[in-house]
mmCIF file of C-alpha atoms in Angstrom:
data_model
loop_
_atom_site.group_PDB
_atom_site.id
_atom_site.type_symbol
_atom_site.label_atom_id
_atom_site.label_comp_id
_atom_site.label_asym_id
_atom_site.label_seq_id
_atom_site.Cartn_x
_atom_site.Cartn_y
_atom_site.Cartn_z
ATOM 1 C CA UNK A 1 23.610 84.928 25.915
ATOM 2 C CA UNK A 2 21.807 87.346 23.631
ATOM 3 C CA UNK A 3 18.048 87.007 23.765
ATOM 4 C CA UNK A 4 17.231 90.017 21.563
ATOM 5 C CA UNK A 5 15.257 89.238 18.461
ATOM 6 C CA UNK A 6 17.333 91.143 15.898
ATOM 7 C CA UNK A 7 20.926 90.127 16.611
ATOM 8 C CA UNK A 8 22.573 86.952 15.398
ATOM 9 C CA UNK A 9 24.097 84.589 16.295
ATOM 10 C CA UNK A 10 22.087 83.870 19.397
ATOM 11 C CA UNK A 11 21.664 80.114 19.947
ATOM 12 C CA UNK A 12 25.108 79.058 21.213
ATOM 13 C CA UNK A 13 27.127 82.256 21.158
ATOM 14 C CA UNK A 14 26.405 85.920 20.680
ATOM 15 C CA UNK A 15 28.628 88.289 18.710
ATOM 16 C CA UNK A 16 30.542 89.427 21.814
ATOM 17 C CA UNK A 17 31.328 85.825 22.751
ATOM 18 C CA UNK A 18 32.500 85.109 19.191
ATOM 19 C CA UNK A 19 34.881 88.073 19.436
ATOM 20 C CA UNK A 20 36.171 86.751 22.790
ATOM 21 C CA UNK A 21 36.888 83.370 21.199
ATOM 22 C CA UNK A 22 38.730 85.029 18.287
ATOM 23 C CA UNK A 23 40.814 87.040 20.732
ATOM 24 C CA UNK A 24 41.758 83.901 22.680
ATOM 25 C CA UNK A 25 42.784 82.151 19.465
ATOM 26 C CA UNK A 26 45.156 85.021 18.764
ATOM 27 C CA UNK A 27 46.385 85.406 22.340
ATOM 28 C CA UNK A 28 46.870 81.809 23.496
ATOM 29 C CA UNK A 29 48.983 79.249 21.698
ATOM 30 C CA UNK A 30 46.898 76.310 22.952
ATOM 31 C CA UNK A 31 43.705 77.897 21.592
ATOM 32 C CA UNK A 32 45.380 78.608 18.259
ATOM 33 C CA UNK A 33 46.600 74.991 18.023
ATOM 34 C CA UNK A 34 43.089 73.661 18.679
ATOM 35 C CA UNK A 35 41.605 76.029 16.114
ATOM 36 C CA UNK A 36 44.204 75.068 13.486
ATOM 37 C CA UNK A 37 43.544 71.351 14.119
ATOM 38 C CA UNK A 38 39.829 71.877 13.684
ATOM 39 C CA UNK A 39 40.403 73.995 10.572
ATOM 40 C CA UNK A 40 42.584 71.238 9.059
ATOM 41 C CA UNK A 41 39.819 68.719 9.798
ATOM 42 C CA UNK A 42 37.048 70.735 8.146
ATOM 43 C CA UNK A 43 39.372 71.474 5.215
ATOM 44 C CA UNK A 44 39.622 67.687 4.796
ATOM 45 C CA UNK A 45 43.383 67.687 5.391
ATOM 46 C CA UNK A 46 43.683 65.874 8.717
ATOM 47 C CA UNK A 47 41.091 64.279 10.976
ATOM 48 C CA UNK A 48 40.964 65.204 14.625
ATOM 49 C CA UNK A 49 38.600 64.726 17.529
ATOM 50 C CA UNK A 50 37.425 61.397 16.105
ATOM 51 C CA UNK A 51 33.930 60.302 17.004
ATOM 52 C CA UNK A 52 33.648 57.446 14.536
ATOM 53 C CA UNK A 53 31.433 59.336 12.109
ATOM 54 C CA UNK A 54 32.500 61.234 8.989
ATOM 55 C CA UNK A 55 32.318 64.995 9.317
ATOM 56 C CA UNK A 56 31.176 67.503 6.746
ATOM 57 C CA UNK A 57 34.232 69.095 5.153
ATOM 58 C CA UNK A 58 34.865 71.618 2.413
ATOM 59 C CA UNK A 59 34.653 68.831 -0.165
ATOM 60 C CA UNK A 60 32.670 65.974 1.362
ATOM 61 C CA UNK A 61 29.875 65.285 0.756
ATOM 62 C CA UNK A 62 29.425 66.942 -2.631
ATOM 63 C CA UNK A 63 26.912 69.751 -2.292
ATOM 64 C CA UNK A 64 24.300 68.329 -4.612
ATOM 65 C CA UNK A 65 21.524 65.782 -4.371
ATOM 66 C CA UNK A 66 23.662 63.007 -5.895
ATOM 67 C CA UNK A 67 25.502 62.776 -2.584
ATOM 68 C CA UNK A 68 22.346 61.554 -0.883
ATOM 69 C CA UNK A 69 20.932 58.440 -2.566
ATOM 70 C CA UNK A 70 17.247 57.818 -2.088
ATOM 71 C CA UNK A 71 16.711 55.169 0.549
ATOM 72 C CA UNK A 72 12.966 55.014 0.455
ATOM 73 C CA UNK A 73 11.123 56.444 3.391
ATOM 74 C CA UNK A 74 14.261 57.527 5.231
ATOM 75 C CA UNK A 75 16.649 60.163 3.970
ATOM 76 C CA UNK A 76 19.919 59.221 2.302
ATOM 77 C CA UNK A 77 22.025 60.719 5.066
ATOM 78 C CA UNK A 78 21.249 60.096 8.686
ATOM 79 C CA UNK A 79 22.506 61.629 11.876
ATOM 80 C CA UNK A 80 23.582 65.020 10.532
ATOM 81 C CA UNK A 81 24.431 66.040 14.089
ATOM 82 C CA UNK A 82 27.211 63.436 14.089
ATOM 83 C CA UNK A 83 28.760 64.995 10.986
ATOM 84 C CA UNK A 84 29.391 68.176 12.974
ATOM 85 C CA UNK A 85 28.265 70.824 10.530
ATOM 86 C CA UNK A 86 28.538 73.332 13.371
ATOM 87 C CA UNK A 87 32.328 72.836 13.375
ATOM 88 C CA UNK A 88 32.565 73.810 9.721
ATOM 89 C CA UNK A 89 30.395 76.822 10.497
ATOM 90 C CA UNK A 90 32.490 77.868 13.511
ATOM 91 C CA UNK A 91 35.728 77.689 11.510
ATOM 92 C CA UNK A 92 34.195 80.051 8.986
ATOM 93 C CA UNK A 93 32.933 82.407 11.630
ATOM 94 C CA UNK A 94 36.227 82.467 13.531
ATOM 95 C CA UNK A 95 38.508 82.657 10.495
ATOM 96 C CA UNK A 96 36.447 85.233 8.632
ATOM 97 C CA UNK A 97 37.048 83.328 5.393
ATOM 98 C CA UNK A 98 33.831 83.495 3.311
ATOM 99 C CA UNK A 99 34.504 80.149 1.594
ATOM 100 C CA UNK A 100 33.304 78.329 4.729
ATOM 101 C CA UNK A 101 30.017 80.247 4.852
ATOM 102 C CA UNK A 102 29.455 79.496 1.147
ATOM 103 C CA UNK A 103 30.057 75.788 1.815
ATOM 104 C CA UNK A 104 27.726 75.734 4.820
ATOM 105 C CA UNK A 105 25.069 77.525 2.775
ATOM 106 C CA UNK A 106 25.386 74.901 -0.010
ATOM 107 C CA UNK A 107 25.093 72.039 2.466
ATOM 108 C CA UNK A 108 22.155 73.595 4.340
ATOM 109 C CA UNK A 109 20.190 74.111 1.130
ATOM 110 C CA UNK A 110 20.754 70.524 -0.017
ATOM 111 C CA UNK A 111 19.990 69.077 3.410
ATOM 112 C CA UNK A 112 16.777 71.100 3.591
ATOM 113 C CA UNK A 113 15.674 69.255 0.449
ATOM 114 C CA UNK A 114 17.023 65.820 1.317
ATOM 115 C CA UNK A 115 16.403 65.312 5.023
ATOM 116 C CA UNK A 116 12.623 65.317 5.006
ATOM 117 C CA UNK A 117 12.072 63.157 1.921
ATOM 118 C CA UNK A 118 15.231 61.631 0.491
ATOM 119 C CA UNK A 119 16.058 62.326 -3.143
ATOM 120 C CA UNK A 120 12.504 61.865 -4.394
ATOM 121 C CA UNK A 121 11.553 65.514 -4.762
ATOM 122 C CA UNK A 122 8.031 64.513 -5.828
ATOM 123 C CA UNK A 123 7.324 63.493 -2.228
ATOM 124 C CA UNK A 124 6.011 65.980 0.260
ATOM 125 C CA UNK A 125 8.350 66.632 3.189
ATOM 126 C CA UNK A 126 7.851 64.115 5.979
ATOM 127 C CA UNK A 127 9.299 65.730 9.064
ATOM 128 C CA UNK A 128 8.126 62.817 11.179
ATOM 129 C CA UNK A 129 10.747 60.713 9.387
ATOM 130 C CA UNK A 130 13.600 62.587 11.063
ATOM 131 C CA UNK A 131 15.094 60.046 13.418
ATOM 132 C CA UNK A 132 15.914 62.591 16.104
ATOM 133 C CA UNK A 133 15.581 66.268 16.804
ATOM 134 C CA UNK A 134 19.382 66.414 16.900
ATOM 135 C CA UNK A 135 19.581 66.725 13.119
ATOM 136 C CA UNK A 136 17.238 69.713 13.110
ATOM 137 C CA UNK A 137 19.191 71.305 15.948
ATOM 138 C CA UNK A 138 22.467 70.926 14.036
ATOM 139 C CA UNK A 139 20.957 72.704 11.027
ATOM 140 C CA UNK A 140 19.482 75.472 13.180
ATOM 141 C CA UNK A 141 22.799 76.112 14.928
ATOM 142 C CA UNK A 142 24.685 76.241 11.611
ATOM 143 C CA UNK A 143 22.104 78.617 10.146
ATOM 144 C CA UNK A 144 22.174 80.815 13.244
ATOM 145 C CA UNK A 145 25.958 81.075 13.127
ATOM 146 C CA UNK A 146 26.069 82.185 9.476
ATOM 147 C CA UNK A 147 22.847 84.205 9.499
ATOM 148 C CA UNK A 148 24.725 87.503 9.091
ATOM 149 C CA UNK A 149 26.763 86.277 6.145
ATOM 150 C CA UNK A 150 26.092 88.339 2.998
ATOM 151 C CA UNK A 151 25.456 85.093 1.057
ATOM 152 C CA UNK A 152 22.016 84.798 2.675
ATOM 153 C CA UNK A 153 20.744 88.147 1.456
#
């Protein structure tokens, strides 16, 4: 794993490991089938690898604050880690299609506003309201994976 400070991604995979995964998707039929199933799931076409929780897709939830109703002290969407934003991010990274990075960027920006305080933007962020550190980790991994995307500059 890359531990250098200037190269991304670095949390789960480094750039060499990403290239190895891409090569396996092209070389091995089983890897290509798994990738295509995951891609269909994040495109919202067909669900796979069910965990009982809805995943973030290219269309769901809408990338605006209306998707996250204010529920008082807690945010409108809970357990982001169970919605598997990292899968959407990985499909973008592995496919090279910039539409996935744009979608992840939209979702990250909205979640950065909504998670700490719900839809009431007059409130100061309340990071202690996050139910688990898993949600923050999911956002960090997604950000790390698309860090090099031109949409962030």
